[in-house]
PDB file of C-alpha atoms and ligand atoms in Angstrom:
ATOM      1  CA  MET A  22      93.118  48.461  -6.642  1.00  0.00           C
ATOM      2  CA  PRO A  23      94.943  45.766  -8.616  1.00  0.00           C
ATOM      3  CA  GLU A  24      93.465  44.415 -11.815  1.00  0.00           C
ATOM      4  CA  LYS A  25      90.679  41.906 -11.261  1.00  0.00           C
ATOM      5  CA  LEU A  26      91.742  38.298 -11.543  1.00  0.00           C
ATOM      6  CA  ASN A  27      90.154  36.920 -14.683  1.00  0.00           C
ATOM      7  CA  ASP A  28      91.344  33.342 -14.752  1.00  0.00           C
ATOM      8  CA  PHE A  29      92.549  30.610 -12.430  1.00  0.00           C
ATOM      9  CA  SER A  30      96.178  30.509 -13.544  1.00  0.00           C
ATOM     10  CA  ARG A  31      97.445  31.704 -10.151  1.00  0.00           C
ATOM     11  CA  LEU A  32      95.016  29.774  -7.977  1.00  0.00           C
ATOM     12  CA  CYS A  33      96.467  27.367  -5.443  1.00  0.00           C
ATOM     13  CA  ILE A  34      94.618  25.480  -2.713  1.00  0.00           C
ATOM     14  CA  HIS A  35      96.069  24.159   0.541  1.00  0.00           C
ATOM     15  CA  THR A  36      95.308  20.522   1.262  1.00  0.00           C
ATOM     16  CA  MET A  37      94.184  21.722   4.724  1.00  0.00           C
ATOM     17  CA  THR A  38      91.410  23.701   3.040  1.00  0.00           C
ATOM     18  CA  THR A  39      89.956  20.398   1.879  1.00  0.00           C
ATOM     19  CA  LYS A  40      91.111  18.575   4.986  1.00  0.00           C
ATOM     20  CA  PRO A  41      88.719  15.593   4.717  1.00  0.00           C
ATOM     21  CA  TRP A  42      90.293  14.676   1.367  1.00  0.00           C
ATOM     22  CA  SER A  43      93.340  12.438   1.270  1.00  0.00           C
ATOM     23  CA  LEU A  44      96.232  13.713  -0.829  1.00  0.00           C
ATOM     24  CA  ARG A  45      95.048  11.410  -3.636  1.00  0.00           C
ATOM     25  CA  GLU A  46      91.531  12.860  -3.482  1.00  0.00           C
ATOM     26  CA  ALA A  47      92.826  16.427  -3.271  1.00  0.00           C
ATOM     27  CA  ILE A  48      95.058  15.945  -6.321  1.00  0.00           C
ATOM     28  CA  ASP A  49      92.199  14.439  -8.321  1.00  0.00           C
ATOM     29  CA  GLY A  50      89.720  17.046  -7.073  1.00  0.00           C
ATOM     30  CA  TYR A  51      91.940  20.014  -7.918  1.00  0.00           C
ATOM     31  CA  VAL A  52      92.863  18.644 -11.348  1.00  0.00           C
ATOM     32  CA  ALA A  53      89.186  17.993 -12.169  1.00  0.00           C
ATOM     33  CA  ALA A  54      88.281  21.532 -11.093  1.00  0.00           C
ATOM     34  CA  GLY A  55      91.079  23.131 -13.116  1.00  0.00           C
ATOM     35  CA  VAL A  56      92.955  24.352 -10.044  1.00  0.00           C
ATOM     36  CA  PRO A  57      96.600  24.487 -11.110  1.00  0.00           C
ATOM     37  CA  GLY A  58      98.411  24.826  -7.766  1.00  0.00           C
ATOM     38  CA  ILE A  59      98.618  22.834  -4.552  1.00  0.00           C
ATOM     39  CA  THR A  60     100.257  23.462  -1.190  1.00  0.00           C
ATOM     40  CA  VAL A  61     100.733  20.221   0.671  1.00  0.00           C
ATOM     41  CA  TRP A  62     100.411  19.882   4.422  1.00  0.00           C
ATOM     42  CA  ARG A  63     102.623  17.283   6.045  1.00  0.00           C
ATOM     43  CA  GLN A  64      99.709  15.396   7.579  1.00  0.00           C
ATOM     44  CA  HIS A  65      98.387  14.745   4.072  1.00  0.00           C
ATOM     45  CA  LEU A  66     101.811  13.596   2.971  1.00  0.00           C
ATOM     46  CA  GLU A  67     102.371  11.212   5.830  1.00  0.00           C
ATOM     47  CA  PRO A  68     100.197   8.256   4.760  1.00  0.00           C
ATOM     48  CA  TYR A  69     102.034   8.065   1.409  1.00  0.00           C
ATOM     49  CA  GLY A  70     105.560   9.095   2.280  1.00  0.00           C
ATOM     50  CA  ALA A  71     107.331  11.888   0.442  1.00  0.00           C
ATOM     51  CA  ARG A  72     108.652   9.722  -2.403  1.00  0.00           C
ATOM     52  CA  GLU A  73     105.286   8.270  -3.344  1.00  0.00           C
ATOM     53  CA  ALA A  74     103.568  11.634  -2.846  1.00  0.00           C
ATOM     54  CA  GLY A  75     106.177  13.235  -5.087  1.00  0.00           C
ATOM     55  CA  ARG A  76     105.453  10.705  -7.805  1.00  0.00           C
ATOM     56  CA  MET A  77     101.698  11.311  -7.531  1.00  0.00           C
ATOM     57  CA  LEU A  78     102.169  15.076  -7.691  1.00  0.00           C
ATOM     58  CA  ARG A  79     104.531  14.942 -10.674  1.00  0.00           C
ATOM     59  CA  ASP A  80     102.126  12.666 -12.551  1.00  0.00           C
ATOM     60  CA  SER A  81      99.235  15.050 -11.841  1.00  0.00           C
ATOM     61  CA  GLY A  82     100.850  18.043 -13.506  1.00  0.00           C
ATOM     62  CA  LEU A  83      99.895  20.232 -10.522  1.00  0.00           C
ATOM     63  CA  LYS A  84     102.324  22.923  -9.506  1.00  0.00           C
ATOM     64  CA  VAL A  85     103.528  22.254  -5.966  1.00  0.00           C
ATOM     65  CA  VAL A  86     103.691  25.700  -4.380  1.00  0.00           C
ATOM     66  CA  SER A  87     104.908  24.916  -0.888  1.00  0.00           C
ATOM     67  CA  LEU A  88     105.077  22.449   1.963  1.00  0.00           C
ATOM     68  CA  CYS A  89     103.325  23.400   5.200  1.00  0.00           C
ATOM     69  CA  ARG A  90     104.707  23.479   7.669  1.00  0.00           C
ATOM     70  CA  GLY A  91     108.027  23.681   9.409  1.00  0.00           C
ATOM     71  CA  GLY A  92     108.881  25.783  12.422  1.00  0.00           C
ATOM     72  CA  PHE A  93     107.913  25.267  16.080  1.00  0.00           C
ATOM     73  CA  PHE A  94     111.475  26.017  17.137  1.00  0.00           C
ATOM     74  CA  PRO A  95     111.023  27.255  20.729  1.00  0.00           C
ATOM     75  CA  ALA A  96     111.135  24.867  23.685  1.00  0.00           C
ATOM     76  CA  THR A  97     112.376  25.116  27.242  1.00  0.00           C
ATOM     77  CA  GLY A  98     114.944  22.313  26.871  1.00  0.00           C
ATOM     78  CA  ALA A  99     117.917  22.137  24.533  1.00  0.00           C
ATOM     79  CA  ALA A 100     117.128  18.534  23.541  1.00  0.00           C
ATOM     80  CA  ALA A 101     113.601  19.506  22.511  1.00  0.00           C
ATOM     81  CA  ARG A 102     114.938  22.409  20.468  1.00  0.00           C
ATOM     82  CA  GLU A 103     117.396  20.098  18.718  1.00  0.00           C
ATOM     83  CA  LYS A 104     114.559  17.677  17.985  1.00  0.00           C
ATOM     84  CA  ALA A 105     112.588  20.537  16.431  1.00  0.00           C
ATOM     85  CA  ARG A 106     115.521  21.438  14.220  1.00  0.00           C
ATOM     86  CA  ASP A 107     115.802  17.828  13.060  1.00  0.00           C
ATOM     87  CA  ASP A 108     112.129  17.823  12.240  1.00  0.00           C
ATOM     88  CA  ASN A 109     112.626  20.964  10.150  1.00  0.00           C
ATOM     89  CA  ARG A 110     115.467  19.291   8.284  1.00  0.00           C
ATOM     90  CA  ARG A 111     113.087  16.406   7.560  1.00  0.00           C
ATOM     91  CA  ALA A 112     110.448  18.866   6.319  1.00  0.00           C
ATOM     92  CA  ILE A 113     113.046  20.373   3.985  1.00  0.00           C
ATOM     93  CA  ASP A 114     113.888  16.899   2.635  1.00  0.00           C
ATOM     94  CA  GLU A 115     110.191  16.178   2.127  1.00  0.00           C
ATOM     95  CA  ALA A 116     109.733  19.465   0.277  1.00  0.00           C
ATOM     96  CA  ALA A 117     112.613  18.576  -2.030  1.00  0.00           C
ATOM     97  CA  ALA A 118     111.116  15.117  -2.620  1.00  0.00           C
ATOM     98  CA  ILE A 119     107.713  16.486  -3.660  1.00  0.00           C
ATOM     99  CA  GLY A 120     109.138  19.322  -5.742  1.00  0.00           C
ATOM    100  CA  ALA A 121     108.074  22.105  -3.359  1.00  0.00           C
ATOM    101  CA  PRO A 122     110.412  25.110  -3.609  1.00  0.00           C
ATOM    102  CA  LEU A 123     109.343  26.413  -0.211  1.00  0.00           C
ATOM    103  CA  VAL A 124     108.761  25.332   3.384  1.00  0.00           C
ATOM    104  CA  VAL A 125     106.443  27.686   5.267  1.00  0.00           C
ATOM    105  CA  LEU A 126     107.426  28.221   8.891  1.00  0.00           C
ATOM    106  CA  VAL A 127     104.881  28.503  11.663  1.00  0.00           C
ATOM    107  CA  CYS A 128     107.598  29.522  14.036  1.00  0.00           C
ATOM    108  CA  GLY A 129     106.247  28.278  17.391  1.00  0.00           C
ATOM    109  CA  SER A 130     106.116  29.677  20.907  1.00  0.00           C
ATOM    110  CA  SER A 131     106.264  28.321  24.431  1.00  0.00           C
ATOM    111  CA  PRO A 132     104.000  29.771  27.147  1.00  0.00           C
ATOM    112  CA  LYS A 133     106.520  28.537  29.733  1.00  0.00           C
ATOM    113  CA  GLN A 134     109.045  31.227  28.834  1.00  0.00           C
ATOM    114  CA  PRO A 135     109.065  34.920  27.864  1.00  0.00           C
ATOM    115  CA  LEU A 136     108.146  35.724  24.260  1.00  0.00           C
ATOM    116  CA  ALA A 137     111.520  37.375  23.788  1.00  0.00           C
ATOM    117  CA  VAL A 138     113.222  34.065  24.596  1.00  0.00           C
ATOM    118  CA  SER A 139     110.992  32.204  22.136  1.00  0.00           C
ATOM    119  CA  ARG A 140     111.803  34.796  19.494  1.00  0.00           C
ATOM    120  CA  GLN A 141     115.541  34.353  19.973  1.00  0.00           C
ATOM    121  CA  GLN A 142     115.136  30.580  19.766  1.00  0.00           C
ATOM    122  CA  ILE A 143     113.221  30.999  16.496  1.00  0.00           C
ATOM    123  CA  LEU A 144     116.014  33.097  15.048  1.00  0.00           C
ATOM    124  CA  ASP A 145     118.649  30.599  16.201  1.00  0.00           C
ATOM    125  CA  GLY A 146     116.585  27.682  14.911  1.00  0.00           C
ATOM    126  CA  ILE A 147     116.141  29.171  11.458  1.00  0.00           C
ATOM    127  CA  ALA A 148     119.838  29.985  11.236  1.00  0.00           C
ATOM    128  CA  ALA A 149     120.679  26.416  12.258  1.00  0.00           C
ATOM    129  CA  VAL A 150     118.567  24.732   9.558  1.00  0.00           C
ATOM    130  CA  LEU A 151     119.207  27.206   6.733  1.00  0.00           C
ATOM    131  CA  PRO A 152     122.379  25.458   5.477  1.00  0.00           C
ATOM    132  CA  HIS A 153     120.319  22.287   5.046  1.00  0.00           C
ATOM    133  CA  ALA A 154     117.668  24.237   3.126  1.00  0.00           C
ATOM    134  CA  LYS A 155     120.297  25.766   0.878  1.00  0.00           C
ATOM    135  CA  GLU A 156     121.806  22.381   0.165  1.00  0.00           C
ATOM    136  CA  ALA A 157     118.368  21.018  -0.755  1.00  0.00           C
ATOM    137  CA  GLY A 158     117.539  24.059  -2.889  1.00  0.00           C
ATOM    138  CA  VAL A 159     114.448  24.760  -0.764  1.00  0.00           C
ATOM    139  CA  ARG A 160     113.606  28.182   0.608  1.00  0.00           C
ATOM    140  CA  LEU A 161     112.202  28.886   4.066  1.00  0.00           C
ATOM    141  CA  SER A 162     109.461  31.419   4.621  1.00  0.00           C
ATOM    142  CA  ILE A 163     108.509  33.001   7.938  1.00  0.00           C
ATOM    143  CA  GLU A 164     104.734  33.315   8.249  1.00  0.00           C
ATOM    144  CA  PRO A 165     103.749  35.775  10.989  1.00  0.00           C
ATOM    145  CA  LEU A 166     100.653  34.589  12.845  1.00  0.00           C
ATOM    146  CA  HIS A 167      97.879  36.691  14.378  1.00  0.00           C
ATOM    147  CA  PRO A 168      98.785  37.700  17.974  1.00  0.00           C
ATOM    148  CA  MET A 169      95.988  35.493  19.351  1.00  0.00           C
ATOM    149  CA  TYR A 170      98.365  32.589  18.642  1.00  0.00           C
ATOM    150  CA  ALA A 171     101.345  34.064  20.490  1.00  0.00           C
ATOM    151  CA  ASP A 172     100.922  31.604  23.377  1.00  0.00           C
ATOM    152  CA  THR A 173     101.748  28.353  21.614  1.00  0.00           C
ATOM    153  CA  ARG A 174     101.787  28.701  17.822  1.00  0.00           C
ATOM    154  CA  SER A 175     103.985  31.626  16.968  1.00  0.00           C
ATOM    155  CA  ALA A 176     105.914  34.322  18.757  1.00  0.00           C
ATOM    156  CA  VAL A 177     106.268  36.054  15.371  1.00  0.00           C
ATOM    157  CA  ASN A 178     103.084  38.095  15.116  1.00  0.00           C
ATOM    158  CA  THR A 179     103.744  40.984  12.770  1.00  0.00           C
ATOM    159  CA  LEU A 180     105.335  41.330   9.378  1.00  0.00           C
ATOM    160  CA  GLU A 181     107.758  43.788  10.964  1.00  0.00           C
ATOM    161  CA  GLN A 182     109.112  41.041  13.235  1.00  0.00           C
ATOM    162  CA  ALA A 183     109.419  38.643  10.318  1.00  0.00           C
ATOM    163  CA  ASN A 184     111.182  41.295   8.224  1.00  0.00           C
ATOM    164  CA  ASN A 185     113.577  41.960  11.097  1.00  0.00           C
ATOM    165  CA  MET A 186     114.473  38.279  11.225  1.00  0.00           C
ATOM    166  CA  VAL A 187     115.009  38.098   7.479  1.00  0.00           C
ATOM    167  CA  THR A 188     117.263  41.162   7.704  1.00  0.00           C
ATOM    168  CA  ALA A 189     119.177  39.760  10.679  1.00  0.00           C
ATOM    169  CA  ILE A 190     119.869  36.447   8.931  1.00  0.00           C
ATOM    170  CA  GLY A 191     120.329  37.852   5.437  1.00  0.00           C
ATOM    171  CA  SER A 192     120.024  34.797   3.197  1.00  0.00           C
ATOM    172  CA  ASP A 193     118.535  34.384  -0.286  1.00  0.00           C
ATOM    173  CA  PHE A 194     116.930  31.241   1.077  1.00  0.00           C
ATOM    174  CA  LEU A 195     114.826  33.050   3.661  1.00  0.00           C
ATOM    175  CA  GLY A 196     111.775  35.243   3.105  1.00  0.00           C
ATOM    176  CA  VAL A 197     108.268  35.945   4.368  1.00  0.00           C
ATOM    177  CA  THR A 198     104.723  34.759   3.779  1.00  0.00           C
ATOM    178  CA  VAL A 199     101.916  37.316   3.805  1.00  0.00           C
ATOM    179  CA  ASP A 200      98.676  35.747   5.048  1.00  0.00           C
ATOM    180  CA  VAL A 201      95.794  38.234   5.045  1.00  0.00           C
ATOM    181  CA  TYR A 202      94.070  36.429   7.934  1.00  0.00           C
ATOM    182  CA  HIS A 203      97.005  37.022  10.255  1.00  0.00           C
ATOM    183  CA  LEU A 204      98.035  40.492   9.126  1.00  0.00           C
ATOM    184  CA  TRP A 205      95.005  42.462   7.915  1.00  0.00           C
ATOM    185  CA  TRP A 206      94.615  44.419  11.187  1.00  0.00           C
ATOM    186  CA  ASP A 207      98.161  45.807  11.295  1.00  0.00           C
ATOM    187  CA  PRO A 208      98.390  49.577  10.668  1.00  0.00           C
ATOM    188  CA  MET A 209     101.998  49.044   9.551  1.00  0.00           C
ATOM    189  CA  LEU A 210     101.109  46.370   6.996  1.00  0.00           C
ATOM    190  CA  GLU A 211     101.452  48.442   3.838  1.00  0.00           C
ATOM    191  CA  ALA A 212     104.809  49.847   4.955  1.00  0.00           C
ATOM    192  CA  GLU A 213     106.125  46.434   5.990  1.00  0.00           C
ATOM    193  CA  ILE A 214     105.013  44.826   2.711  1.00  0.00           C
ATOM    194  CA  LYS A 215     106.967  47.536   0.961  1.00  0.00           C
ATOM    195  CA  ARG A 216     109.954  46.816   3.173  1.00  0.00           C
ATOM    196  CA  ALA A 217     109.700  43.068   2.523  1.00  0.00           C
ATOM    197  CA  GLY A 218     109.754  43.731  -1.229  1.00  0.00           C
ATOM    198  CA  ARG A 219     111.242  40.806  -3.121  1.00  0.00           C
ATOM    199  CA  THR A 220     111.534  38.681  -0.001  1.00  0.00           C
ATOM    200  CA  ILE A 221     107.777  38.018  -0.169  1.00  0.00           C
ATOM    201  CA  LEU A 222     107.781  34.360  -1.096  1.00  0.00           C
ATOM    202  CA  SER A 223     104.109  33.484  -0.739  1.00  0.00           C
ATOM    203  CA  PHE A 224     100.639  34.929  -0.285  1.00  0.00           C
ATOM    204  CA  HIS A 225      97.737  33.266   1.580  1.00  0.00           C
ATOM    205  CA  VAL A 226      94.081  34.302   1.452  1.00  0.00           C
ATOM    206  CA  CYS A 227      90.801  33.633   3.271  1.00  0.00           C
ATOM    207  CA  ASP A 228      88.578  36.003   5.260  1.00  0.00           C
ATOM    208  CA  TRP A 229      87.951  37.115   8.847  1.00  0.00           C
ATOM    209  CA  ARG A 230      84.445  36.130   9.917  1.00  0.00           C
ATOM    210  CA  VAL A 231      82.432  38.556  12.054  1.00  0.00           C
ATOM    211  CA  PRO A 232      82.011  37.300  14.663  1.00  0.00           C
ATOM    212  CA  THR A 233      84.671  34.620  14.683  1.00  0.00           C
ATOM    213  CA  ARG A 234      83.201  31.596  16.460  1.00  0.00           C
ATOM    214  CA  ASP A 235      86.413  29.663  16.950  1.00  0.00           C
ATOM    215  CA  LEU A 236      89.980  30.959  17.201  1.00  0.00           C
ATOM    216  CA  LEU A 237      91.422  28.231  15.020  1.00  0.00           C
ATOM    217  CA  ASN A 238      88.853  26.631  12.758  1.00  0.00           C
ATOM    218  CA  ASP A 239      86.464  29.384  11.728  1.00  0.00           C
ATOM    219  CA  ARG A 240      88.193  31.181   8.905  1.00  0.00           C
ATOM    220  CA  GLY A 241      85.888  32.571   6.274  1.00  0.00           C
ATOM    221  CA  MET A 242      85.569  32.224   2.526  1.00  0.00           C
ATOM    222  CA  MET A 243      86.959  35.220   0.663  1.00  0.00           C
ATOM    223  CA  GLY A 244      84.234  37.854   0.565  1.00  0.00           C
ATOM    224  CA  GLU A 245      82.304  36.746   3.644  1.00  0.00           C
ATOM    225  CA  GLY A 246      84.362  38.708   6.163  1.00  0.00           C
ATOM    226  CA  CYS A 247      85.937  42.105   6.708  1.00  0.00           C
ATOM    227  CA  ILE A 248      89.358  41.800   5.049  1.00  0.00           C
ATOM    228  CA  ASP A 249      90.023  43.968   2.001  1.00  0.00           C
ATOM    229  CA  ILE A 250      91.866  41.221   0.139  1.00  0.00           C
ATOM    230  CA  PRO A 251      92.252  43.050  -3.220  1.00  0.00           C
ATOM    231  CA  LYS A 252      93.898  45.954  -1.447  1.00  0.00           C
ATOM    232  CA  ILE A 253      96.483  43.743   0.270  1.00  0.00           C
ATOM    233  CA  ARG A 254      97.032  41.792  -2.976  1.00  0.00           C
ATOM    234  CA  GLY A 255      97.685  45.151  -4.655  1.00  0.00           C
ATOM    235  CA  TRP A 256     100.348  46.017  -2.076  1.00  0.00           C
ATOM    236  CA  VAL A 257     102.057  42.662  -2.503  1.00  0.00           C
ATOM    237  CA  GLU A 258     101.961  42.867  -6.293  1.00  0.00           C
ATOM    238  CA  ARG A 259     103.334  46.391  -6.257  1.00  0.00           C
ATOM    239  CA  GLU A 260     106.491  44.840  -4.794  1.00  0.00           C
ATOM    240  CA  GLY A 261     106.726  42.484  -7.744  1.00  0.00           C
ATOM    241  CA  PHE A 262     104.969  39.438  -6.318  1.00  0.00           C
ATOM    242  CA  LYS A 263     103.176  37.654  -9.167  1.00  0.00           C
ATOM    243  CA  GLY A 264     103.205  34.178  -7.685  1.00  0.00           C
ATOM    244  CA  PRO A 265     100.409  31.814  -6.738  1.00  0.00           C
ATOM    245  CA  ILE A 266      97.493  33.005  -4.616  1.00  0.00           C
ATOM    246  CA  GLU A 267      96.967  30.328  -2.014  1.00  0.00           C
ATOM    247  CA  VAL A 268      93.561  29.655  -0.501  1.00  0.00           C
ATOM    248  CA  GLU A 269      94.102  28.441   3.045  1.00  0.00           C
ATOM    249  CA  ILE A 270      90.899  28.058   5.049  1.00  0.00           C
ATOM    250  CA  PHE A 271      90.590  26.172   8.332  1.00  0.00           C
ATOM    251  CA  SER A 272      86.868  25.789   8.864  1.00  0.00           C
ATOM    252  CA  ASP A 273      84.880  23.129  10.687  1.00  0.00           C
ATOM    253  CA  GLU A 274      81.877  24.396   8.748  1.00  0.00           C
ATOM    254  CA  PHE A 275      83.485  23.917   5.334  1.00  0.00           C
ATOM    255  CA  TRP A 276      85.119  20.609   6.267  1.00  0.00           C
ATOM    256  CA  ALA A 277      81.648  19.231   7.026  1.00  0.00           C
ATOM    257  CA  GLN A 278      80.520  20.043   3.489  1.00  0.00           C
ATOM    258  CA  GLU A 279      80.937  18.142   0.274  1.00  0.00           C
ATOM    259  CA  GLN A 280      84.475  19.072  -0.792  1.00  0.00           C
ATOM    260  CA  THR A 281      83.869  19.144  -4.562  1.00  0.00           C
ATOM    261  CA  ARG A 282      81.250  21.836  -3.995  1.00  0.00           C
ATOM    262  CA  LEU A 283      83.602  23.671  -1.654  1.00  0.00           C
ATOM    263  CA  VAL A 284      86.238  23.842  -4.402  1.00  0.00           C
ATOM    264  CA  ARG A 285      83.621  25.246  -6.780  1.00  0.00           C
ATOM    265  CA  ARG A 286      82.737  27.878  -4.195  1.00  0.00           C
ATOM    266  CA  ILE A 287      86.411  28.758  -3.741  1.00  0.00           C
ATOM    267  CA  LYS A 288      86.757  29.333  -7.485  1.00  0.00           C
ATOM    268  CA  ASN A 289      83.788  31.721  -7.536  1.00  0.00           C
ATOM    269  CA  ALA A 290      84.999  33.641  -4.477  1.00  0.00           C
ATOM    270  CA  TYR A 291      88.493  33.810  -5.942  1.00  0.00           C
ATOM    271  CA  LEU A 292      87.344  35.689  -9.042  1.00  0.00           C
ATOM    272  CA  GLN A 293      84.941  37.922  -7.143  1.00  0.00           C
ATOM    273  CA  HIS A 294      86.734  38.791  -3.937  1.00  0.00           C
ATOM    274  CA  VAL A 295      90.493  38.319  -4.376  1.00  0.00           C
TER     275      VAL A 295
HETATM  276 ZN1   ZN B   4      98.836  30.979   6.021  1.00  0.00          ZN
END
């Protein structure tokens, strides 16, 4: 077991966790609650534009942990794949503009072709946009998604696959994101976290509700599900990861609630169950 968290210095919240809030409201809400870190989703950036959002974030004093999300590389046509790469280059530029050191990749998948083909297209796509990332000083991080999303969201479903891609490409600007929601079930998780070592660039937490009522928007608050979050945090920290702990919860239930109270609840759960 890792040491219990005793303050909020590493706490980061994803703007998707408080989805009903605009970026302005999220910034103000996190600052008021003493939450030091923010991961910005592109849909929250859009209404302001990256320049204006960057100014707001710098003025707030919040630490911008990452931009979510790039990826979605696979497609059956070459033109569509090129379009996806361009969109990733734009995401990298946006990350640079808001001071985010990292773009998290939800790699994508197409049900119209074999998974192996999608996986190759992901590898090729990452390799194609990496020079742009390097130039911008922004890292890319492969986030494996739970296999239930292998049809359309990501053909990268285990940390082993993500590690293999990082090894194949071999760049300081590429690493992995460990999200407990996607990876908690994997019997190889501890070994693959060890293998990832210093290439672990970010760490996402929430919980797995039992039963899960919706495959996308029913993630649980830390402590209300069956994931042993402290254990996984211990594995990640054993490899030297001491970065932000990012609360990323997609939940229709929580989005319907008053968001200031939700942030308070997140803070309590963070100290008790992370
Ligand atoms: Zn995540």
